[in-house]
Short mmCIF file of C-alpha atoms and ligand atoms in Angstrom, two decimals:
data_model
loop_
_atom_site.label_atom_id
_atom_site.label_comp_id
_atom_site.label_asym_id
_atom_site.label_seq_id
_atom_site.Cartn_x
_atom_site.Cartn_y
_atom_site.Cartn_z
CA MET A 1369 172.50 67.47 43.04
CA LYS A 1370 174.23 69.87 45.44
CA SER A 1371 171.25 72.13 45.81
CA LEU A 1372 169.27 69.13 47.04
CA ALA A 1373 171.17 69.14 50.30
CA PHE A 1374 169.25 72.05 51.76
CA ALA A 1375 166.08 71.73 49.67
CA THR A 1376 162.73 72.05 51.43
CA ILE A 1377 160.20 69.24 51.45
CA GLU A 1378 158.07 71.24 49.01
CA GLU A 1379 161.01 71.57 46.61
CA LEU A 1380 161.74 67.86 46.85
CA ARG A 1381 158.06 67.12 46.30
CA LEU A 1382 158.11 69.08 43.01
CA LEU A 1383 161.26 67.33 41.82
CA LEU A 1384 159.74 63.93 42.61
CA ASP A 1385 156.42 64.79 40.96
CA ARG A 1386 158.16 66.03 37.82
CA LYS A 1387 160.22 62.85 37.86
CA GLU A 1388 163.44 64.86 37.87
CA VAL A 1389 164.58 62.69 40.72
CA THR A 1390 163.39 59.36 42.09
CA ALA A 1391 162.90 58.39 45.73
CA ALA A 1392 165.77 55.89 45.42
CA GLU A 1393 168.06 58.62 44.10
CA LEU A 1394 167.16 60.88 46.99
CA VAL A 1395 167.94 58.14 49.50
CA ALA A 1396 171.27 57.50 47.76
CA PHE A 1397 172.04 61.21 47.69
CA TYR A 1398 171.52 61.66 51.42
CA ALA A 1399 173.41 58.43 52.13
CA GLN A 1400 176.38 59.92 50.28
CA ARG A 1401 176.17 63.09 52.33
CA PHE A 1402 176.08 61.07 55.53
CA ALA A 1403 179.09 59.07 54.32
CA LYS A 1404 180.99 62.25 53.58
CA TYR A 1405 180.11 64.47 56.53
CA ASP A 1406 178.75 62.36 59.33
CA PRO A 1407 182.06 60.84 60.42
CA SER A 1408 182.93 64.27 61.80
CA ILE A 1409 179.40 65.17 63.01
CA GLY A 1410 178.16 61.92 64.54
CA SER A 1411 174.43 62.38 63.95
CA ALA A 1412 173.50 58.84 62.88
CA LEU A 1413 173.78 55.60 64.82
CA GLU A 1414 172.70 53.55 61.82
CA LEU A 1415 171.66 54.09 58.22
CA PHE A 1416 169.45 51.40 56.69
CA ASP A 1417 169.99 49.85 53.28
CA THR A 1418 168.07 51.49 50.46
CA ASP A 1419 165.91 48.50 49.53
CA SER A 1420 164.58 48.02 53.02
CA ILE A 1421 163.87 51.74 53.29
CA LEU A 1422 161.87 51.84 50.08
CA LYS A 1423 159.87 48.70 50.67
CA ASN A 1424 158.72 49.78 54.15
CA SER A 1425 156.74 52.83 53.07
CA SER A 1426 153.69 53.57 51.00
CA GLU A 1427 154.34 55.16 47.60
CA LEU A 1428 151.54 57.65 48.08
CA GLY A 1429 150.87 60.32 50.66
CA GLU A 1430 151.91 63.76 51.83
CA LEU A 1431 155.52 62.75 52.40
CA ALA A 1432 155.86 60.16 49.62
CA GLY A 1433 159.51 59.72 48.73
CA ILE A 1434 160.78 62.25 51.29
CA PRO A 1435 163.59 60.87 53.48
CA GLY A 1436 163.90 61.59 57.19
CA ILE A 1437 165.47 60.13 60.31
CA LEU A 1438 164.08 59.19 63.74
CA LYS A 1439 165.64 59.57 67.15
CA ASP A 1440 166.73 56.20 68.45
CA ASN A 1441 164.07 56.04 71.15
CA ILE A 1442 161.22 55.84 68.60
CA CYS A 1443 160.36 52.25 67.66
CA GLN A 1444 160.54 50.98 64.09
CA THR A 1445 159.56 47.39 63.30
CA GLY A 1446 162.56 45.11 62.98
CA ARG A 1447 165.03 47.87 63.77
CA ILE A 1448 167.16 48.45 66.82
CA ALA A 1449 165.94 51.11 69.27
CA SER A 1450 169.00 51.58 71.48
CA CYS A 1451 168.01 54.86 73.16
CA GLY A 1452 171.70 55.72 72.96
CA SER A 1453 172.33 53.13 75.68
CA LYS A 1454 174.38 49.96 76.01
CA MET A 1455 171.36 48.59 77.83
CA LEU A 1456 169.36 48.40 74.58
CA ALA A 1457 172.24 48.24 72.09
CA ASN A 1458 170.85 45.02 70.61
CA TYR A 1459 167.16 45.50 71.32
CA ARG A 1460 165.06 45.19 68.19
CA SER A 1461 161.54 46.52 68.23
CA ASN A 1462 158.83 44.24 66.94
CA TYR A 1463 156.36 47.05 66.35
CA ASP A 1464 156.13 50.54 64.90
CA ALA A 1465 155.54 53.55 67.12
CA THR A 1466 152.34 55.31 66.06
CA VAL A 1467 154.39 58.14 64.57
CA THR A 1468 156.49 55.65 62.60
CA ALA A 1469 153.36 53.97 61.24
CA ARG A 1470 151.82 57.33 60.29
CA LEU A 1471 155.00 58.44 58.54
CA LYS A 1472 155.23 55.21 56.57
CA ASP A 1473 151.55 55.47 55.62
CA ALA A 1474 152.26 58.99 54.37
CA GLY A 1475 155.07 57.62 52.20
CA ALA A 1476 157.97 59.05 54.23
CA LEU A 1477 161.24 57.16 53.88
CA ILE A 1478 162.86 56.54 57.26
CA ILE A 1479 166.51 56.13 56.51
CA GLY A 1480 168.05 55.47 59.91
CA ARG A 1481 168.40 55.97 63.63
CA ALA A 1482 169.66 59.25 65.05
CA ASN A 1483 172.19 59.65 67.86
CA MET A 1484 170.97 60.87 71.26
CA ASP A 1485 171.90 61.26 74.89
CA GLU A 1486 171.35 57.99 76.73
CA PHE A 1487 167.62 57.56 77.39
CA ALA A 1488 167.17 61.22 76.33
CA MET A 1489 168.89 62.45 79.48
CA GLY A 1490 171.14 65.34 78.62
CA SER A 1491 171.44 68.68 76.91
CA SER A 1492 174.51 68.20 74.74
CA ASN A 1493 174.48 64.68 73.23
CA GLU A 1494 177.70 64.04 75.17
CA TYR A 1495 175.95 61.32 77.19
CA SER A 1496 175.33 58.96 74.27
CA ALA A 1497 176.84 55.56 75.08
CA PHE A 1498 178.09 55.31 71.48
CA LYS A 1499 179.50 58.63 70.31
CA LYS A 1500 179.17 62.35 70.75
CA CYS A 1501 177.36 64.52 68.21
CA TYR A 1502 179.04 67.75 67.12
CA ASN A 1503 177.59 71.05 65.99
CA PRO A 1504 177.66 71.39 62.18
CA TRP A 1505 178.43 75.12 62.57
CA ASN A 1506 181.51 74.46 64.67
CA LEU A 1507 182.72 70.94 65.22
CA GLU A 1508 184.39 71.90 68.49
CA CYS A 1509 180.97 72.65 69.96
CA VAL A 1510 178.14 70.38 71.04
CA SER A 1511 175.06 69.85 68.90
CA GLY A 1512 172.89 70.19 71.98
CA GLY A 1513 170.73 67.37 73.22
CA SER A 1514 169.24 65.11 73.87
CA SER A 1515 167.98 64.89 70.25
CA GLY A 1516 171.40 65.99 68.98
CA GLY A 1517 171.61 63.52 66.10
CA SER A 1518 168.13 64.32 64.78
CA VAL A 1519 168.87 68.02 64.80
CA ALA A 1520 172.48 68.06 63.57
CA ALA A 1521 171.56 65.90 60.58
CA VAL A 1522 168.90 68.43 59.52
CA ALA A 1523 171.18 71.44 60.14
CA ALA A 1524 173.98 69.84 58.12
CA GLY A 1525 171.74 69.17 55.12
CA LEU A 1526 172.06 65.41 55.53
CA ILE A 1527 168.27 65.02 55.64
CA PRO A 1528 165.29 67.41 55.34
CA TRP A 1529 163.35 66.43 58.48
CA SER A 1530 163.68 64.39 61.63
CA LEU A 1531 161.80 63.46 64.76
CA GLY A 1532 163.24 63.93 68.20
CA SER A 1533 161.72 63.69 71.63
CA GLU A 1534 161.19 66.23 74.37
CA THR A 1535 160.99 65.93 78.11
CA GLY A 1536 162.50 69.28 79.05
CA GLY A 1537 163.72 70.85 75.82
CA SER A 1538 165.50 68.09 73.94
CA VAL A 1539 164.29 69.17 70.51
CA ARG A 1540 164.24 72.94 71.05
CA LEU A 1541 167.64 73.31 72.68
CA PRO A 1542 169.65 71.48 69.99
CA ALA A 1543 167.51 73.12 67.29
CA ALA A 1544 168.44 76.53 68.71
CA PHE A 1545 172.11 75.50 68.98
CA CYS A 1546 172.15 74.27 65.37
CA GLY A 1547 170.02 77.01 63.77
CA VAL A 1548 166.92 75.05 62.74
CA VAL A 1549 163.21 74.95 63.59
CA GLY A 1550 162.09 72.62 66.38
CA ILE A 1551 158.67 72.15 67.93
CA LYS A 1552 157.42 70.48 71.06
CA PRO A 1553 153.68 70.38 70.52
CA THR A 1554 150.95 70.38 73.16
CA TYR A 1555 151.23 67.38 75.48
CA GLY A 1556 148.97 64.70 74.01
CA LEU A 1557 148.88 66.03 70.45
CA ILE A 1558 151.29 63.34 69.22
CA SER A 1559 150.96 59.77 70.39
CA ARG A 1560 153.74 58.52 72.68
CA TYR A 1561 153.00 54.90 71.77
CA GLY A 1562 156.35 53.41 70.78
CA LEU A 1563 158.42 56.24 72.27
CA VAL A 1564 160.63 54.75 74.97
CA ALA A 1565 159.62 56.55 78.17
CA TYR A 1566 161.86 58.88 80.14
CA ALA A 1567 159.36 60.92 82.19
CA SER A 1568 155.96 60.01 80.77
CA SER A 1569 153.99 63.01 82.06
CA LEU A 1570 156.41 65.33 80.23
CA ASP A 1571 157.54 63.26 77.22
CA GLN A 1572 156.39 64.33 73.79
CA ILE A 1573 157.71 63.66 70.31
CA GLY A 1574 158.86 66.77 68.44
CA VAL A 1575 159.68 67.72 64.86
CA CYS A 1576 162.88 69.26 63.51
CA THR A 1577 163.21 70.88 60.08
CA ARG A 1578 165.02 73.79 58.43
CA THR A 1579 161.87 75.79 57.73
CA VAL A 1580 158.60 76.53 59.49
CA GLU A 1581 156.58 75.23 56.55
CA ASP A 1582 158.40 71.90 56.52
CA ASN A 1583 157.80 71.61 60.23
CA ALA A 1584 154.08 72.20 59.85
CA ARG A 1585 154.02 69.62 57.06
CA VAL A 1586 155.54 66.85 59.16
CA LEU A 1587 153.49 67.66 62.26
CA SER A 1588 150.30 67.47 60.17
CA VAL A 1589 151.19 63.86 59.31
CA ILE A 1590 151.98 62.60 62.80
CA ALA A 1591 149.61 64.57 65.08
CA GLY A 1592 146.20 63.37 66.16
CA GLN A 1593 144.46 61.08 68.58
CA ASP A 1594 145.66 57.53 69.10
CA PRO A 1595 143.71 54.93 71.08
CA LYS A 1596 147.03 53.25 71.95
CA ASP A 1597 148.11 56.22 74.09
CA SER A 1598 145.75 57.03 76.95
CA SER A 1599 147.24 60.51 77.31
CA SER A 1600 146.61 61.37 73.67
CA LEU A 1601 144.14 64.21 73.22
CA ASN A 1602 140.79 63.80 71.59
CA VAL A 1603 141.45 66.19 68.72
CA LEU A 1604 140.69 65.87 65.05
CA LYS A 1605 143.53 65.57 62.60
CA GLN A 1606 144.54 69.02 61.47
CA ASN A 1607 146.41 70.42 58.49
CA PHE A 1608 148.82 72.98 59.91
CA LEU A 1609 149.54 74.34 56.44
CA THR A 1610 146.02 75.71 55.95
CA ASN A 1611 146.56 79.14 57.54
CA LEU A 1612 150.32 79.13 57.55
CA LYS A 1613 150.84 81.90 55.03
CA GLN A 1614 148.04 84.16 56.23
CA PRO A 1615 149.21 87.58 57.42
CA LEU A 1616 149.54 88.07 61.17
CA PRO A 1617 146.14 88.13 62.86
CA LYS A 1618 144.89 91.62 63.70
CA LYS A 1619 145.23 92.64 67.34
CA LEU A 1620 147.80 89.96 68.07
CA ARG A 1621 149.21 90.27 71.59
CA ILE A 1622 152.59 88.79 72.44
CA GLY A 1623 153.83 88.61 76.02
CA LEU A 1624 157.36 88.93 77.30
CA ILE A 1625 158.04 87.14 80.57
CA GLU A 1626 159.98 89.72 82.56
CA ASN A 1627 161.41 87.37 85.14
CA ILE A 1628 162.63 84.99 82.43
CA LEU A 1629 164.33 87.79 80.50
CA ALA A 1630 166.02 88.98 83.69
CA ALA A 1631 167.44 85.49 84.30
CA GLU A 1632 170.99 85.44 85.53
CA GLY A 1633 173.25 83.78 82.99
CA LEU A 1634 171.33 84.84 79.87
CA ASP A 1635 174.00 85.55 77.28
CA PRO A 1636 173.84 89.20 76.06
CA GLU A 1637 174.11 88.15 72.41
CA VAL A 1638 171.13 85.83 72.81
CA LYS A 1639 169.22 88.56 74.60
CA SER A 1640 169.81 91.16 71.90
CA ALA A 1641 168.88 88.70 69.11
CA VAL A 1642 165.58 88.02 70.88
CA ASP A 1643 165.03 91.76 71.48
CA ALA A 1644 165.35 92.24 67.72
CA VAL A 1645 162.63 89.63 67.15
CA VAL A 1646 160.33 91.49 69.53
CA ASN A 1647 161.06 94.75 67.68
CA PHE A 1648 160.18 93.04 64.41
CA TYR A 1649 156.78 91.92 65.68
CA GLU A 1650 156.13 95.33 67.20
CA SER A 1651 156.88 96.92 63.83
CA GLN A 1652 154.24 94.62 62.32
CA GLY A 1653 151.58 96.02 64.62
CA VAL A 1654 151.72 93.33 67.31
CA GLU A 1655 150.98 94.56 70.80
CA ILE A 1656 153.82 93.64 73.15
CA LYS A 1657 152.88 93.17 76.79
CA ARG A 1658 155.23 92.61 79.68
CA ILE A 1659 154.06 90.02 82.15
CA SER A 1660 155.51 88.08 85.02
CA LEU A 1661 155.17 84.34 85.67
CA PRO A 1662 156.75 83.94 89.11
CA THR A 1663 156.67 80.13 89.25
CA LEU A 1664 159.00 79.93 86.25
CA ASP A 1665 161.83 80.88 88.60
CA TYR A 1666 161.36 77.37 90.02
CA ALA A 1667 160.91 75.59 86.70
CA ALA A 1668 164.40 74.08 86.45
CA ALA A 1669 164.27 72.78 90.04
CA THR A 1670 160.75 71.42 89.58
CA TYR A 1671 161.73 69.76 86.33
CA PHE A 1672 164.80 68.27 87.96
CA ILE A 1673 162.73 66.52 90.61
CA ILE A 1674 159.76 65.36 88.50
CA SER A 1675 161.90 64.11 85.62
CA ARG A 1676 164.19 62.10 87.89
CA ALA A 1677 161.28 60.65 89.86
CA GLU A 1678 159.52 59.44 86.73
CA ALA A 1679 162.78 58.22 85.18
CA ALA A 1680 163.53 56.05 88.23
CA SER A 1681 160.15 54.44 87.89
CA ASN A 1682 160.20 54.05 84.08
CA LEU A 1683 163.70 52.66 83.91
CA ALA A 1684 162.97 50.00 86.54
CA ARG A 1685 161.81 47.78 83.68
CA PHE A 1686 165.37 47.39 82.41
CA ASP A 1687 166.32 44.65 84.82
CA GLY A 1688 168.02 42.10 82.59
CA VAL A 1689 164.91 39.91 82.57
CA ARG A 1690 162.68 41.12 79.78
CA TYR A 1691 164.62 43.62 77.74
CA GLY A 1692 168.14 44.45 76.91
CA LEU A 1693 171.46 43.62 78.38
CA ARG A 1694 171.84 40.80 80.90
CA ASN A 1695 174.99 40.17 82.91
CA LYS A 1696 175.77 36.50 82.44
CA ALA A 1697 178.23 36.20 85.32
CA ALA A 1698 175.64 36.79 88.02
CA THR A 1699 174.67 33.72 90.01
CA THR A 1700 171.69 35.02 91.97
CA LEU A 1701 168.63 36.87 90.74
CA ASN A 1702 169.46 39.92 92.81
CA ASP A 1703 173.00 40.04 91.46
CA MET A 1704 171.65 39.68 87.95
CA TYR A 1705 169.46 42.76 88.43
CA LYS A 1706 172.26 44.73 89.99
CA MET A 1707 175.02 43.75 87.60
CA SER A 1708 172.88 44.09 84.48
CA ARG A 1709 171.79 47.57 85.49
CA HIS A 1710 175.31 48.51 86.44
CA ASP A 1711 176.71 47.34 83.10
CA GLY A 1712 173.87 48.63 80.96
CA PHE A 1713 173.40 52.19 82.23
CA GLY A 1714 175.88 55.03 81.91
CA ASP A 1715 176.83 57.35 84.79
CA GLU A 1716 174.24 60.04 84.09
CA VAL A 1717 171.38 57.58 83.90
CA ARG A 1718 172.48 55.83 87.08
CA LEU A 1719 172.73 59.15 88.87
CA ARG A 1720 169.24 60.14 87.81
CA ILE A 1721 167.79 56.81 88.94
CA LEU A 1722 169.41 57.30 92.34
CA ILE A 1723 168.11 60.86 92.66
CA GLY A 1724 164.67 59.77 91.45
CA ASN A 1725 164.43 57.05 94.06
CA TYR A 1726 165.61 59.47 96.72
CA VAL A 1727 163.03 62.17 95.92
CA LEU A 1728 160.28 59.54 95.95
CA SER A 1729 161.43 57.77 99.09
CA GLU A 1730 159.47 57.74 102.31
CA GLY A 1731 160.42 60.72 104.42
CA HIS A 1732 161.65 62.75 101.43
CA ALA A 1733 158.80 62.58 98.92
CA GLY A 1734 156.84 65.29 100.77
CA GLN A 1735 159.73 67.69 100.67
CA PHE A 1736 160.68 67.05 97.05
CA TYR A 1737 158.20 65.27 94.80
CA VAL A 1738 154.97 66.52 96.39
CA ASN A 1739 156.21 70.10 96.48
CA ALA A 1740 157.41 69.88 92.88
CA LYS A 1741 153.97 68.68 91.75
CA LYS A 1742 152.36 71.59 93.63
CA ILE A 1743 154.58 74.08 91.84
CA GLN A 1744 153.83 72.40 88.53
CA ASN A 1745 150.10 72.88 89.16
CA MET A 1746 150.62 76.53 90.07
CA MET A 1747 152.67 76.96 86.91
CA ARG A 1748 149.90 75.48 84.77
CA GLN A 1749 147.43 77.91 86.34
CA GLU A 1750 149.78 80.84 85.73
CA PHE A 1751 149.92 79.96 82.05
CA VAL A 1752 146.13 79.66 81.82
CA ASN A 1753 145.84 83.14 83.35
CA ALA A 1754 148.62 84.59 81.19
CA PHE A 1755 146.93 83.42 78.02
CA LYS A 1756 143.84 85.45 78.91
CA ASP A 1757 145.95 88.58 78.36
CA VAL A 1758 148.25 87.52 75.54
CA ASP A 1759 147.97 85.17 72.55
CA LEU A 1760 151.56 83.94 72.57
CA LEU A 1761 154.76 84.42 74.55
CA ILE A 1762 158.29 85.03 73.28
CA THR A 1763 161.38 83.96 75.20
CA PRO A 1764 164.93 82.99 74.33
CA SER A 1765 165.29 79.27 73.51
CA GLN A 1766 168.73 78.96 75.05
CA ALA A 1767 170.80 80.60 77.77
CA MET A 1768 173.87 80.78 75.53
CA PRO A 1769 175.07 79.70 72.10
CA ALA A 1770 176.32 76.10 71.76
CA PHE A 1771 179.19 75.48 74.17
CA LYS A 1772 182.46 73.65 73.60
CA VAL A 1773 182.49 69.88 73.95
CA GLY A 1774 183.52 69.05 77.51
CA ALA A 1775 182.84 72.58 78.80
CA PHE A 1776 180.55 71.34 81.58
CA ASP A 1777 182.22 68.03 82.33
CA ASN A 1778 182.91 69.27 85.83
CA ASN A 1779 179.90 71.50 86.22
CA LYS A 1780 176.72 69.45 86.20
CA LEU A 1781 174.67 72.34 87.52
CA GLN A 1782 175.48 74.45 84.44
CA MET A 1783 174.56 71.51 82.24
CA ASP A 1784 171.23 71.07 84.03
CA LEU A 1785 170.53 74.81 83.80
CA GLN A 1786 170.54 74.56 80.01
CA ASP A 1787 166.89 73.51 80.40
CA TYR A 1788 165.95 76.79 82.04
CA PHE A 1789 164.26 78.36 78.99
CA THR A 1790 162.58 75.23 77.73
CA CYS A 1791 161.46 72.91 80.54
CA PHE A 1792 158.58 75.09 81.76
CA ALA A 1793 156.67 74.35 78.55
CA ASN A 1794 156.91 70.61 79.25
CA LEU A 1795 155.82 71.14 82.85
CA ALA A 1796 152.83 73.21 81.73
CA GLY A 1797 152.07 70.90 78.80
CA VAL A 1798 151.88 73.87 76.41
CA PRO A 1799 153.32 73.95 72.89
CA ALA A 1800 156.61 75.72 72.23
CA MET A 1801 158.87 76.09 69.23
CA THR A 1802 162.25 77.56 68.44
CA VAL A 1803 162.96 79.53 65.27
CA PRO A 1804 166.40 80.75 64.15
CA CYS A 1805 166.93 84.48 64.76
CA GLY A 1806 170.63 85.16 64.26
CA PHE A 1807 174.19 84.23 65.07
CA SER A 1808 176.66 85.02 67.79
CA LYS A 1809 179.84 86.90 66.88
CA SER A 1810 181.59 83.57 66.90
CA GLY A 1811 179.21 82.28 64.22
CA LEU A 1812 176.94 80.06 66.31
CA PRO A 1813 173.17 80.05 65.78
CA ILE A 1814 170.65 81.68 68.11
CA GLY A 1815 166.91 80.91 68.30
CA PHE A 1816 163.87 82.55 69.80
CA GLN A 1817 161.03 80.64 71.35
CA LEU A 1818 157.30 81.02 70.81
CA VAL A 1819 155.09 79.54 73.52
CA GLY A 1820 151.33 79.27 73.14
CA PRO A 1821 148.23 78.03 74.94
CA HIS A 1822 147.19 74.40 74.51
CA LEU A 1823 146.62 73.45 70.88
CA SER A 1824 147.73 76.78 69.44
CA GLU A 1825 150.25 75.18 67.05
CA ALA A 1826 148.54 76.57 63.94
CA LEU A 1827 148.81 80.13 65.26
CA MET A 1828 152.41 79.58 66.36
CA TYR A 1829 153.40 78.37 62.90
CA GLN A 1830 151.63 81.30 61.26
CA VAL A 1831 153.38 83.82 63.49
CA ALA A 1832 156.75 82.09 63.13
CA TYR A 1833 156.37 81.96 59.35
CA GLN A 1834 155.95 85.72 59.06
CA TYR A 1835 159.20 86.26 60.96
CA GLU A 1836 161.08 83.60 59.03
CA GLN A 1837 160.03 84.94 55.64
CA ALA A 1838 161.08 88.48 56.55
CA HIS A 1839 164.60 87.25 57.40
CA ASP A 1840 167.27 85.13 55.78
CA TRP A 1841 168.40 82.94 58.67
CA HIS A 1842 166.79 79.82 57.22
CA LYS A 1843 168.78 80.28 54.01
CA MET A 1844 172.11 80.22 55.82
CA HIS A 1845 173.94 76.91 56.11
CA PRO A 1846 177.31 75.84 57.46
CA GLU A 1847 179.81 76.78 54.76
CA ASN A 1848 181.96 73.70 55.03
CA LEU A 1849 178.93 71.53 54.20
CA LEU A 1850 177.73 73.26 51.04
N1 LIG B 1911 168.17 68.35 79.22
C1 LIG B 1911 167.00 67.81 79.81
C2 LIG B 1911 167.33 66.57 80.60
O1 LIG B 1911 168.44 66.20 80.60
C3 LIG B 1911 165.95 67.57 78.78
C4 LIG B 1911 166.01 66.24 78.17
C5 LIG B 1911 164.84 65.97 77.28
O2 LIG B 1911 164.08 66.86 76.94
N2 LIG B 1911 164.71 64.71 76.91
O3 LIG B 1911 166.52 65.98 81.23
#
């Protein structure tokens, strides 16, 4: 059964179809791997019992019998959705998120809840109220966040696929840190119904897998319009596998964003790994164009303001009245609000709520929030213009390889700057994915990022697949987990 650990969905599908393995055996197999390895990784907050897993899903469909795990801010009927927070530690959802329902209809087996930074706020999974999540390639390093659990479980061969969520890079950054494929699709391609909100205008569910093909497979199941989410796009359901293996389109133009590549703080090993990717595409006849997107220099600051502003407003609902933790010692209504919120939220979340209220407050909103929204609009326009000249863009996915646990405990700015290469895609609403492209000398994974115009996921997968198949990165796994 060892080879199952890093098997692709397609390989598992064949084994299931030939009846060489049953769905129950697969669930038991992954449960054993979690039992063996997850105490030192910390990717799961809960694993469900096998019977309840099997009875919740259809036996037919594209993902029939294929186990996966969901970030703990995606609702599953009857299950806790803690969002990595004490506030919701005992909150049980009474409905399925649209993605959960679609996965179950497609036969996927959802085996548990994945660890995350509290309310998806963080870049390292160190802000989970329950436990940290460590990098399977080096347990002294962070997994990345905020979808650290979803990603580490896939990288460690504990599960073949997972869903995370993205507001500023929370699938792509950990995926790059852990050496797997992660996508944040076009805003509105996947329903947000049943995803607990952080910053709704940026939030989007994303997919994490070890291969490009697996990623396309899972996205095909969950993408598509949903009347329950007013921001969901009116697009037909699409099969992202259809053109996946086609050769690169003729006359493909890929852009390099000069000002992004010149960013201060970009690790030289990351830079040279991404340069090698560009050389690969050039050798395949792709035209490489250098462009500049000046507003991206302000992306991290813009993201900082908009995400905090929306978080302050979204998290106002956790007041001890309707959901989650309530402080029982309070004697007045006001104290109950204050004490419940104080007890329920961790430091980072509290800080963001304070900043969010500040940037929205009278007298300051013009300087902060209104300006940030103006820059966001300019950024969107810059992308529209850029995609008249190029089909896709390539950038690094990360400023540096995964850092040591605790490295930025006293340097919040460095922690926030981890979003630099990812958050602009959320601000512009465009799709972006990270694909493994090498390792640092110290053995930590590096990823490159493809960014495309709205709804270009099929092209992105096709282009990523050609790179992946010409390299062996996706066949490499942490040695201590084989
Ligand atoms: N690191 C970013 C933040 O802390 C991104 C989080 C996310 O994408 N959910 O806000």
